[in-house]
XYZ file of C-alpha atoms in Angstrom:
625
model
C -33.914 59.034 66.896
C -34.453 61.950 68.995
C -37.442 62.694 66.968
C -39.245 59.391 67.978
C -38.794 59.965 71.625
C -40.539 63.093 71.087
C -43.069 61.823 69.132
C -42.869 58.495 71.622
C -43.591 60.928 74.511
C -46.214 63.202 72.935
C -48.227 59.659 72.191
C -47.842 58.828 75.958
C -49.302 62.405 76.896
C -51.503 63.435 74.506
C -55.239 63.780 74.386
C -57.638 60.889 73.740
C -58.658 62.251 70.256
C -54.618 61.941 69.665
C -54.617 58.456 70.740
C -57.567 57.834 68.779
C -55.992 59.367 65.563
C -53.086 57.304 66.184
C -54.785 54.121 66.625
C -56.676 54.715 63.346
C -53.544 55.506 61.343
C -52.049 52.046 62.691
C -55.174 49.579 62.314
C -57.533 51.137 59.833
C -59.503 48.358 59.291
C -59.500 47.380 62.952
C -61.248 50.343 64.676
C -64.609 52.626 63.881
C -66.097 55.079 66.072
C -68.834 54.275 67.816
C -71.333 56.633 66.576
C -74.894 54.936 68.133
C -76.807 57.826 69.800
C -75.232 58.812 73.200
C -72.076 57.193 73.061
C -68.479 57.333 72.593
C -65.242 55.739 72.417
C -64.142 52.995 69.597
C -64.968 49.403 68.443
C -62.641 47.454 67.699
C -62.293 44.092 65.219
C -62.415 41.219 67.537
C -59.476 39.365 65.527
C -57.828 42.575 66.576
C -58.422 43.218 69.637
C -55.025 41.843 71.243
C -52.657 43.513 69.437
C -54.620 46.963 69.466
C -54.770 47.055 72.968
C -51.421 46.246 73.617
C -50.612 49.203 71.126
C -52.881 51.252 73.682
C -50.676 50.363 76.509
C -46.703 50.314 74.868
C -47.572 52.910 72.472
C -50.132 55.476 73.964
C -49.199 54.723 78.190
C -52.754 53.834 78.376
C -51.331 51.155 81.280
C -54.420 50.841 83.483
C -57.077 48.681 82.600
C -59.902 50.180 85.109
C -63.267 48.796 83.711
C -64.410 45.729 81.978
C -68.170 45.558 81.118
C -70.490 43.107 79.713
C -73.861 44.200 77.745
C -76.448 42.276 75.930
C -78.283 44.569 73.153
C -81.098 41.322 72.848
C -83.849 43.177 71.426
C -82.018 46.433 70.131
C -79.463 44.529 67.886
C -78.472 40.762 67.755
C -75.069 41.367 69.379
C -73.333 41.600 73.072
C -69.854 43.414 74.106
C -67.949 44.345 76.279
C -66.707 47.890 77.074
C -63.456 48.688 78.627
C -62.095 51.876 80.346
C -58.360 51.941 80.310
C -56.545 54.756 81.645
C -53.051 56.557 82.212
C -51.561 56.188 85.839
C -50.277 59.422 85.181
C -53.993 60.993 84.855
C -56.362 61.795 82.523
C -59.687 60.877 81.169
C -60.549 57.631 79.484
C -60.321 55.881 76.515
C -63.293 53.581 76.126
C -63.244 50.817 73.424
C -65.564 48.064 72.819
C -65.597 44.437 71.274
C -68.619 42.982 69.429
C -70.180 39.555 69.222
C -72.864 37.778 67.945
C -74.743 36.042 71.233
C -75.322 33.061 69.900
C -71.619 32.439 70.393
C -70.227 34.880 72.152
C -66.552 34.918 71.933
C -64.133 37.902 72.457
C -60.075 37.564 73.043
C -58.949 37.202 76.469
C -57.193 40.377 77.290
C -55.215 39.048 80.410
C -52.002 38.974 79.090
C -51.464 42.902 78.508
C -53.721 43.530 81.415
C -53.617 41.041 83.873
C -56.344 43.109 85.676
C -59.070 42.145 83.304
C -58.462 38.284 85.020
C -61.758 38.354 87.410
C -63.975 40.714 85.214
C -63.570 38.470 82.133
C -64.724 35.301 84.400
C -67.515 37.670 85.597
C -69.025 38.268 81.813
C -68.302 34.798 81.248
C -70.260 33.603 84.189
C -73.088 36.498 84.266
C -73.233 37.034 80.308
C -72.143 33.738 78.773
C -69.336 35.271 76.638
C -66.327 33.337 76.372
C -62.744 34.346 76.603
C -60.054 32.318 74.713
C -56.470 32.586 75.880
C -58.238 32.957 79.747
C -56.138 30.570 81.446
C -58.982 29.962 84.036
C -62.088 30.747 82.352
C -65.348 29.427 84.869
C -67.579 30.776 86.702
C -66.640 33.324 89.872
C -69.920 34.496 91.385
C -72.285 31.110 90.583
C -71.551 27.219 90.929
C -71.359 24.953 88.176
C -74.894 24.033 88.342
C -76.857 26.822 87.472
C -79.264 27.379 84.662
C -77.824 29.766 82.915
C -76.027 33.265 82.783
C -78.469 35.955 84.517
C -77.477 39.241 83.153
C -78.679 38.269 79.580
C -81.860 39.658 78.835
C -83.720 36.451 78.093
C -82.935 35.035 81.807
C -85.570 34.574 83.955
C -85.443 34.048 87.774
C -87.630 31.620 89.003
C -89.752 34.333 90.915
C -89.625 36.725 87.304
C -92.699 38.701 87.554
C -91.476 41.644 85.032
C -88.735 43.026 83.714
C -89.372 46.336 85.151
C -90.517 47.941 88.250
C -92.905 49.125 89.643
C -94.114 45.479 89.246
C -98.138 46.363 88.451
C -98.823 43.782 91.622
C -97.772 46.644 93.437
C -98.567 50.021 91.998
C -100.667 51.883 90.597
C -103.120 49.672 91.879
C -101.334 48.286 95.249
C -102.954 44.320 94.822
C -99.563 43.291 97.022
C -98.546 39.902 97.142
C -95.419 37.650 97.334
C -94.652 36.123 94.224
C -93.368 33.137 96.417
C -97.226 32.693 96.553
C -97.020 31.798 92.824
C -94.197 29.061 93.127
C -94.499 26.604 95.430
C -91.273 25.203 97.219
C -89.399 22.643 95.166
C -90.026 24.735 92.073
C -87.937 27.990 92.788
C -84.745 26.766 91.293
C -83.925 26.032 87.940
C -80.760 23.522 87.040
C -79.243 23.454 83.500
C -81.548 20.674 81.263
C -78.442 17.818 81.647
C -78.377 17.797 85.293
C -79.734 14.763 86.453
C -80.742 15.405 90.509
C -81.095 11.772 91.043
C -77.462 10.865 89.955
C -75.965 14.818 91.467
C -71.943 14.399 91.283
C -71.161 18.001 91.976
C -67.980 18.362 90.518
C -67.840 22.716 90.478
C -65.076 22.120 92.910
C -62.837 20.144 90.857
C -61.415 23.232 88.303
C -60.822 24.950 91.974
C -58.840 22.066 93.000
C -56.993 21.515 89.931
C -53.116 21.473 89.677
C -53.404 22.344 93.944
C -52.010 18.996 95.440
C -54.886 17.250 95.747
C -53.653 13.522 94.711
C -54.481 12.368 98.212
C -54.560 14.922 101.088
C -51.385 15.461 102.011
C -47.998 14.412 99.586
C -44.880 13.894 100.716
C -42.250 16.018 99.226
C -38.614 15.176 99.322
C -36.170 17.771 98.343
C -33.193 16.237 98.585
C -30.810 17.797 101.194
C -33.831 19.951 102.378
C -36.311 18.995 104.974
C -38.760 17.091 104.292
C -42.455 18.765 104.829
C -46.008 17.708 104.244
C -47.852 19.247 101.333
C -51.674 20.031 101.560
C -54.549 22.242 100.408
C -56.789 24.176 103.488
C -59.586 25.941 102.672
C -59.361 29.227 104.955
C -63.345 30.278 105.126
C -65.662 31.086 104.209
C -66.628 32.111 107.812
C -66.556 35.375 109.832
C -64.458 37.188 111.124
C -61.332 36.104 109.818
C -62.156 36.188 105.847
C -64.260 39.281 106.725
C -67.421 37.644 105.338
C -68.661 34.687 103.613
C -65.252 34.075 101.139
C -62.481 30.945 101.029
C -59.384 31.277 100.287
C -57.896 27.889 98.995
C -54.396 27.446 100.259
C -51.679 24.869 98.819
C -49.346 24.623 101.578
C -45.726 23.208 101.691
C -45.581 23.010 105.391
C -46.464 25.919 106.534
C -45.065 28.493 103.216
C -47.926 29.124 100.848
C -47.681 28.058 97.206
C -50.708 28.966 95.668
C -54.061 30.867 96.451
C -57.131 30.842 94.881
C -59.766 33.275 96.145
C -63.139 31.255 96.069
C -66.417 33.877 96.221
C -69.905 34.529 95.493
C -71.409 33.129 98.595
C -73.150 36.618 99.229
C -73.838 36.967 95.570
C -77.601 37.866 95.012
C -77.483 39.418 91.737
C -77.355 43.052 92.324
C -76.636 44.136 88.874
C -80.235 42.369 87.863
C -81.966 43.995 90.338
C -80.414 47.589 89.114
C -81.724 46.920 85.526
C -85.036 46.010 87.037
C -85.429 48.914 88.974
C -85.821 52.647 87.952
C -82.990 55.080 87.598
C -83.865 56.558 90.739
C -84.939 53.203 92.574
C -81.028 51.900 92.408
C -79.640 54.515 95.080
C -80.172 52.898 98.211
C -79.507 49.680 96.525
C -75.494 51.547 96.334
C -75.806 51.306 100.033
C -75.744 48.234 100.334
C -72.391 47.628 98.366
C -69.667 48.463 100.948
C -71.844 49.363 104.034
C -69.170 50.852 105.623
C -69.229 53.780 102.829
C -72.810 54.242 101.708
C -72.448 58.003 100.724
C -69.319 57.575 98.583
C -71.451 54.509 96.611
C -74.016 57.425 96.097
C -71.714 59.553 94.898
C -70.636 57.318 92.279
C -74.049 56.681 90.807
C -75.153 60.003 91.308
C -72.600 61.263 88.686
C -73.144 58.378 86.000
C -76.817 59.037 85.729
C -75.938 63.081 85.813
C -73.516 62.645 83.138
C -76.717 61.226 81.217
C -78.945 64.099 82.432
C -76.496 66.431 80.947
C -77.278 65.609 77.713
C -80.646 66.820 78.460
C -82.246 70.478 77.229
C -83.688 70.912 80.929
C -80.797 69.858 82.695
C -79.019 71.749 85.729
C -76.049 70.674 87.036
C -75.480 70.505 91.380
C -75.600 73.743 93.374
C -72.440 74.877 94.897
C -73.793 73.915 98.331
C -74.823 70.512 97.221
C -71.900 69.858 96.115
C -69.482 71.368 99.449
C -72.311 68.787 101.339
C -71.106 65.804 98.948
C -67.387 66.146 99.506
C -67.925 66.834 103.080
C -69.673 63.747 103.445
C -67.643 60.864 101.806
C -64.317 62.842 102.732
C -65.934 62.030 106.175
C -66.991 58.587 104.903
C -62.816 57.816 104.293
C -62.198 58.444 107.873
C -65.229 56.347 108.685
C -63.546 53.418 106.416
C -60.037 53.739 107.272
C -60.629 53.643 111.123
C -62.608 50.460 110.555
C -59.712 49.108 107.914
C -56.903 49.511 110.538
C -59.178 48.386 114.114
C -60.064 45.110 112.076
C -56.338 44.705 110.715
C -55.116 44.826 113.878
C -57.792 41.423 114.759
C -56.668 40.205 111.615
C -53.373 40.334 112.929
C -54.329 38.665 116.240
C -55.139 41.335 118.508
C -58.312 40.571 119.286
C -61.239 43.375 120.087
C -59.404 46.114 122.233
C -57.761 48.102 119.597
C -60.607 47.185 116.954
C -63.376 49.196 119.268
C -60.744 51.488 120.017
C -59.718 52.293 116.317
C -63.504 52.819 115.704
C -64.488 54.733 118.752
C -64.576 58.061 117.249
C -66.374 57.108 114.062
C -69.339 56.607 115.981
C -69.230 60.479 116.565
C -69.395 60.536 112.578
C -72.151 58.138 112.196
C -74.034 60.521 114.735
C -73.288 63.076 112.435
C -74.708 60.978 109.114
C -77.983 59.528 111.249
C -78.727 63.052 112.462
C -78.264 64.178 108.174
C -79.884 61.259 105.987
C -81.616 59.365 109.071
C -79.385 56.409 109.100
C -76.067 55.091 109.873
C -74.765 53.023 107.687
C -77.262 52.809 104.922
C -77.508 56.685 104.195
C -79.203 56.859 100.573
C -78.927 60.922 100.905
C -77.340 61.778 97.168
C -79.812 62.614 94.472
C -79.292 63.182 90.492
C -78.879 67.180 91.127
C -78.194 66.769 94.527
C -78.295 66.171 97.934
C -81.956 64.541 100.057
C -81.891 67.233 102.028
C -79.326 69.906 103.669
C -77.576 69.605 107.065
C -79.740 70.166 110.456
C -79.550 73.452 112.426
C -79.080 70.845 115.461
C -78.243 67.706 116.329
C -80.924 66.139 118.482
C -81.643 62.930 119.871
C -84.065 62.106 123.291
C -83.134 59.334 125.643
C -85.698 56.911 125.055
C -84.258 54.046 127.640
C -82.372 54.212 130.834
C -79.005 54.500 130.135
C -79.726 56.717 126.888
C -78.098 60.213 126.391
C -79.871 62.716 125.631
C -78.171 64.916 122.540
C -78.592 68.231 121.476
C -75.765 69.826 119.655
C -75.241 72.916 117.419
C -74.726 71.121 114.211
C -71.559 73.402 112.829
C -70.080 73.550 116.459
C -70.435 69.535 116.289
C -68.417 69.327 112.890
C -65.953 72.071 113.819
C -64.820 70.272 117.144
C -65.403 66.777 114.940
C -62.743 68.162 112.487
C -60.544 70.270 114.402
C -60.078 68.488 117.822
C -61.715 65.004 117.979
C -60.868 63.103 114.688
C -57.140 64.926 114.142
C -56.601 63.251 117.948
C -57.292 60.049 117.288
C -55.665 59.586 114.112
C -52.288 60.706 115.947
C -53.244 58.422 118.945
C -53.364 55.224 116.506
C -50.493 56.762 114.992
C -48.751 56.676 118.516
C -49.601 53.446 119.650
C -49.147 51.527 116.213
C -46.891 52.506 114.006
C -43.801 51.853 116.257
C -44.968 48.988 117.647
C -42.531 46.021 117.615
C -45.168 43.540 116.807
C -46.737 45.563 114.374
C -43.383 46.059 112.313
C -42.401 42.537 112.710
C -45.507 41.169 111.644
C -46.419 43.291 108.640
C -42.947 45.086 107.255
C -41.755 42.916 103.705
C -45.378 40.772 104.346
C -48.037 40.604 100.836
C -45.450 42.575 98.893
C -46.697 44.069 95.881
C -44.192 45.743 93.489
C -45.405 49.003 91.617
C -45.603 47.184 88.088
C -47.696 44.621 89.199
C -50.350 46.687 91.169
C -50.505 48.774 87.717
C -50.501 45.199 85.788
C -53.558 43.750 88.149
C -55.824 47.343 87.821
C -55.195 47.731 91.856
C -56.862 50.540 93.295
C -57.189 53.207 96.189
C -54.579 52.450 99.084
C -53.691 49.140 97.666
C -52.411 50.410 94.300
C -51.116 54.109 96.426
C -48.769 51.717 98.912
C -47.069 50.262 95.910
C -45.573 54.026 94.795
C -48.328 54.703 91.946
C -49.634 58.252 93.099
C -52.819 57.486 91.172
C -56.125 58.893 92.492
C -59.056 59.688 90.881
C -59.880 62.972 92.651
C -56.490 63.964 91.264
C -56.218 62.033 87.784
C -59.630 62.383 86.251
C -61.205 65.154 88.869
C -64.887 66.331 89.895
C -66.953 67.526 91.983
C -65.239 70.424 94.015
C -62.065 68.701 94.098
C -60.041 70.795 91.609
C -60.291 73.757 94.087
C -59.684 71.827 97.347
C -55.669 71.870 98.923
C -54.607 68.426 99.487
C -51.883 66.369 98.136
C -52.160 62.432 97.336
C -50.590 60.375 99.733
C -48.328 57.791 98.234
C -45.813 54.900 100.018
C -43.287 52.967 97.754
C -42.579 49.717 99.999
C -46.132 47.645 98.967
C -46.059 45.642 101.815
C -49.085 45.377 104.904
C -47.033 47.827 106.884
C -47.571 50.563 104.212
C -50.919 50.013 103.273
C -51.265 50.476 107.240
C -49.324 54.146 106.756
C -51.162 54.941 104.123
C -54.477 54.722 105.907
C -53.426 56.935 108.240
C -51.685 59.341 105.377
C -55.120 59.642 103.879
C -57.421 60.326 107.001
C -54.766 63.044 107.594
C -55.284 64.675 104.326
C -59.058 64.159 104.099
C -58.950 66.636 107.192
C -57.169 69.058 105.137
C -59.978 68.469 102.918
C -62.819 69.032 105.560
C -61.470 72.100 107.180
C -61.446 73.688 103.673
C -65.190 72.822 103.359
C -65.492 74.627 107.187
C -65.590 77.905 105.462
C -67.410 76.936 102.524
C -70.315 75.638 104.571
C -70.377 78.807 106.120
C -70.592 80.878 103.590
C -73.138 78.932 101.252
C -75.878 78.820 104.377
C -79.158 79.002 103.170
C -78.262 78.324 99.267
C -80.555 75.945 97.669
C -79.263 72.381 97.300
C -81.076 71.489 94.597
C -81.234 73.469 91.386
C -84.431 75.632 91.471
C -84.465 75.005 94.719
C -87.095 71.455 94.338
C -85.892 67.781 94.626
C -86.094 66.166 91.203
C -88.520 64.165 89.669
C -89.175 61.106 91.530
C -88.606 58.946 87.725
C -86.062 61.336 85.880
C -86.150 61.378 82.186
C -82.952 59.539 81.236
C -81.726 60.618 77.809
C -80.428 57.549 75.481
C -77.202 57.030 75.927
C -74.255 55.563 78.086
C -71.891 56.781 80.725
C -69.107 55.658 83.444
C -69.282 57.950 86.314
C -66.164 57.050 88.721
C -64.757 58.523 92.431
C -62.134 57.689 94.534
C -64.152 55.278 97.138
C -62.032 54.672 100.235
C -61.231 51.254 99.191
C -60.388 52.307 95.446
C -61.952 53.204 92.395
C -65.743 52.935 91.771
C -67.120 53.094 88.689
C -70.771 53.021 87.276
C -71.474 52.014 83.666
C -74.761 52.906 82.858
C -76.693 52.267 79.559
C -79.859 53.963 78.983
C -82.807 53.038 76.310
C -83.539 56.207 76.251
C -87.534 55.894 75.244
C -88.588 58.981 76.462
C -92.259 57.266 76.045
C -91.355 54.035 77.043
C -89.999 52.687 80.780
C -87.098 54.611 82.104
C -84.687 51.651 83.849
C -81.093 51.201 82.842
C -80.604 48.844 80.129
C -77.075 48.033 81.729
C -76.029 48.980 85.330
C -72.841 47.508 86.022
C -70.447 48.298 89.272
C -66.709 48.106 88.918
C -65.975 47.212 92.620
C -63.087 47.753 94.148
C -63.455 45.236 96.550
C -63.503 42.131 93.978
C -61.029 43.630 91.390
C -58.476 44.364 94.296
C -58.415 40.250 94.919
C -56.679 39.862 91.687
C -53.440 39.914 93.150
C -54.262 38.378 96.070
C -52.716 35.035 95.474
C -49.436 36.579 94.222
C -48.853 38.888 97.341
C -49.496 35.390 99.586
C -47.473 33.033 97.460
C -44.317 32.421 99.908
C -45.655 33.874 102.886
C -46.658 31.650 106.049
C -50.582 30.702 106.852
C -50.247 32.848 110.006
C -49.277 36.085 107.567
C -52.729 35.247 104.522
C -55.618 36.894 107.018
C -53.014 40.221 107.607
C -52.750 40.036 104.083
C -56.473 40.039 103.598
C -57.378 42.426 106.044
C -54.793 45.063 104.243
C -56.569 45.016 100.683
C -60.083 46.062 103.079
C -62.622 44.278 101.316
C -66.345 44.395 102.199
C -68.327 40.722 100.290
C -71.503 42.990 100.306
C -69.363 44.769 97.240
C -67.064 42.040 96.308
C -70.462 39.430 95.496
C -72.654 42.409 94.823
């Protein structure tokens, strides 16, 4: 007996080749290595794929289900899949395992019930790939209605404005004949409907699987429970409107009085298809489209991408990896980018909780002095696009200089290390103990948010929760930690972890993590001293503007502020032939994080669902992509 814990424990902290062996020995005619050019991991039987991954989880720890990708190989091979990421909480790379399908009928298992996590992805491939789930209890659509033609990410879809499938469009370059292809498709004609839809007899009925099982006999029901009070029983839609859903998303409440019973998060309202538009463009092309994912953390999203197409590049003869510099100018800037996103998470939780503007301006008051920084660097504010493959755009300003062009305008002109050294030292440590100060002992505060959208340890694990959502619930899981890169590995700084899983701790937390991102930046003080002048590209040239990609796949992942982002990336590889991902698919944080949503409501009072909101920090930009 004492021999299988051993051997029980080894499994649980072994290598992935181990767990691989082990899987093999256990379903032999389940699982073959993926062996296709450029990629790795497992496939797995289909009939099989159950009961092997819940072997992954019992048997090897592997209890994090991270990633959940779609891909359709029209073209290449007469097949789709999906490729998962599942990882150990307790760190450590990957193991990556894929399902097979034919697309005519694309069917894979439903993996929901050993990771509940894969809930929202699964809907996503079923509404963006057409591959269908059995054993999903809610399989439909999550980023589309019920009425549209088709799924989009398969590579036979065509938009009704389709010019190619690859840019540069030839409209526009080499020879620069510019139009709109609006010009090409007159109104009336620019949307497609599935062939049965009659327009002239429209029932819209995409609501009704939303509704379902939610109350909805009349509008309100009368309960009687016996010897307790009798209370009214309705559904409220809650969105989707600014500010209070922070963007364009609905919540749909069943309410007995005023204790919620069930929530269903309702989204895709900002959905435009942003996946598409990455396969469409070139490799290079897709970085400030990462911008635009959560604004609020634009050089983070290029991080992300930057190492999933590097990983690629590695596999290259010519290939160099980041200069030292570069990367000291990466880590400076999203560890800056976390303070940046966790000032704006707890100004806007305080609105959320009903304190209207004051301490939302004040929370964000000194992360203007960062943006200064960041539009003084890459040019812009918010949308930086300043990470290259190799790289950085360009390396940090002797000064910081701006001219008053109005009236009231000041006029700036600042030593650019004497800006970050008071930034870091003086001005940001300040304010982070001045929230600390004025919020954390706050009577309202406590009462409102201490025991409120609980979320116990197992089931932030269970529902692939991520960044300060999944750290509040006691799981000290973070990727610079777990599965490291960049610089991190030689950088002091510890991972901040609470163990109550409630609004008031994902509050702490926030502050926990600004606190040791500063550790993190005065490290880099020194470090950006010292590598002055160093090239931040290799060779000392920005890249090619359309890198050679070699064939391949990758998942390049980094601890975003709101969680784990990850970037699967599938190249062709035609070294001849256009050089645009095949597949570019985002695991956002933002959308995977509202998994749970409905559970940490259920019980809680309509005043207490917005606080609740507000304390996962979601941005619809990233959650619709």
């Amino acid at each position: 007996m004492a021999d299988q814990t051993i051997n029980s424990e080894a499994l649980k902290t072994g290598d992935i080749s181990a767990a691989v062996d082990y899987l093999k020995a256990q379903y032999p005619d389940a699982i073959s290595d993926d062996t296709r050019e450029g990629y790795n991991g497992i496939i797995i039987a289909r009939d099989q794929l159950v009961e092997v991954a819940r072997a992954m989880r019992d048997d090897l720890g592997f209890d994090y289900l991270s990633n959940a990708a779609a891909v359709d190989y029209l073209g290449i091979e007469d097949s789709m899949e999906m490729v998962y990421h599942a990882y150990r909480t307790s760190g450590g790379a990957a193991l990556a395992f894929k399902a097979q399908t034919p697309r005519a009928q694309a069917e894979i298992p439903s993996l929901i019930e050993v990771w509940p996590g894969a809930d929202f992805q699964e809907r996503e491939a079923y509404d963006l790939h057409g591959i269908a789930f059995p054993g999903h209890p809610n399989l439909r659509r999550i980023l589309l209605w019920d009425g549209f033609d088709g799924h989009p990410l398969r590579k036979d879809w065509q938009e009704a404005y389709y010019e190619e499938d690859h840019k540069p469009f030839e409209s526009r370059w080499p020879k620069g004949f510019v139009r709109r292809a609006e010009e090409l498709n007159i109104y009336g004609k620019n949307v497609k409907y599935p062939a049965d839809l009659d327009l002239n007899s429209l029932a819209d009925t995409s609501e009704e699987s939303v509704y379902a099982n939610m109350g909805l006999g009349v509008d309100v029901q009368q309960l009687d429970n016996g010897d307790e009070l009798q209370t009214d029983k309705l559904v409220v839609n809650l969105g989707p409107h600014h500010p209070s859903t922070h963007g364009v998303f609905r919540m749909v409440v069943t309410l007995n009085g005023e204790t919620v019973e069930k929530l269903e998060p309702v989204m895709g309202y900002l959905h435009r298809n942003h996946e598409k538009i990455g396969e469409r463009n070139a490799w290079l092309h897709n970085m400030p489209f990462t911008d635009r994912l959560d604004y609020i953390s634009s050089m983070s999203n290029n991080l992300g991408y930057a190492l999933a197409v590097e990983q690629l590049l590695a596999r290259g003869a010519r290939y160099q990896p980041p200069t030292y510099r570069a990367e000291v100018v990466r880590v400076l800037m999203v560890e800056l980018t976390r303070i940046v996103n966790h000032f704006w998470a707890i100004g806007f939780l305080l609105n959320d909780l009903g304190a209207f503007f004051t301490p939302a301006l004040y929370a964000i008051n000194e992360r203007e002095l960062i943006l200064d920084f960041f539009e003084a660097v890459a040019g812009s504010r918010m949308m930086c696009n300043y990470m290259r493959f190799g790289g950085i755009y360009k390396d940090l300003p002797e000064r910081i200089h701006a001219v008053a062009n109005l009236v009231n305008d000041k006029m700036r002109d600042y030593d650019t290390m004497d800006y970050l050294v008071e930034l870091i030292n003086e001005r940001i440590p300040r304010a982070v103990d001045q929230l600390d100060q004025y919020l954390t002992d706050s009577e309202i505060i406590r009462a409102r948010t201490i025991g409120v959208g609980y979320l116990p340890k197992e089931m932030a694990i269970a529902y692939s929760a991520a960044g300060p959502l999944l750290r509040a619930s006691g799981v000290s899981y973070d990727v610079r930690r777990a599965d490291p890169y960049s610089i991190y590995p030689e950088l002091d700084f510890d991972v901040a972890v609470r163990y109550n899983g409630d609004i008031y701790d994902r509050y702490l937390i926030r502050l926990d993590e600004m606190r040791e991102s500063l550790r993190i930046l005065r490290q880099l003080l020194p470090r950006l001293e010292v590598t002055h002048g160093e090239p931040i590209m290799p060779g000392g040239k920005q890249g090619p503007y359309m890198p050679r990609v070699p064939i391949g796949e990758s998942y390049g992942h980094v601890e975003n502020p709101k969680g784990e982002l990850g970037y699967y990336v599938v190249s062709a590889g035609d070294a001849k032939g256009t050089q645009n991902p095949w597949r570019y698919h985002v695991r956002a944080p933002s959308f995977i994080n509202l998994t749970a949503l409905g559970q940490m409501c259920r019980g809680h009072k309509v005043a207490d669902i917005v606080a609740i909101l507000g304390s996962i920090d979601i941005v619809l930009g990233e959650t619709d992509r």
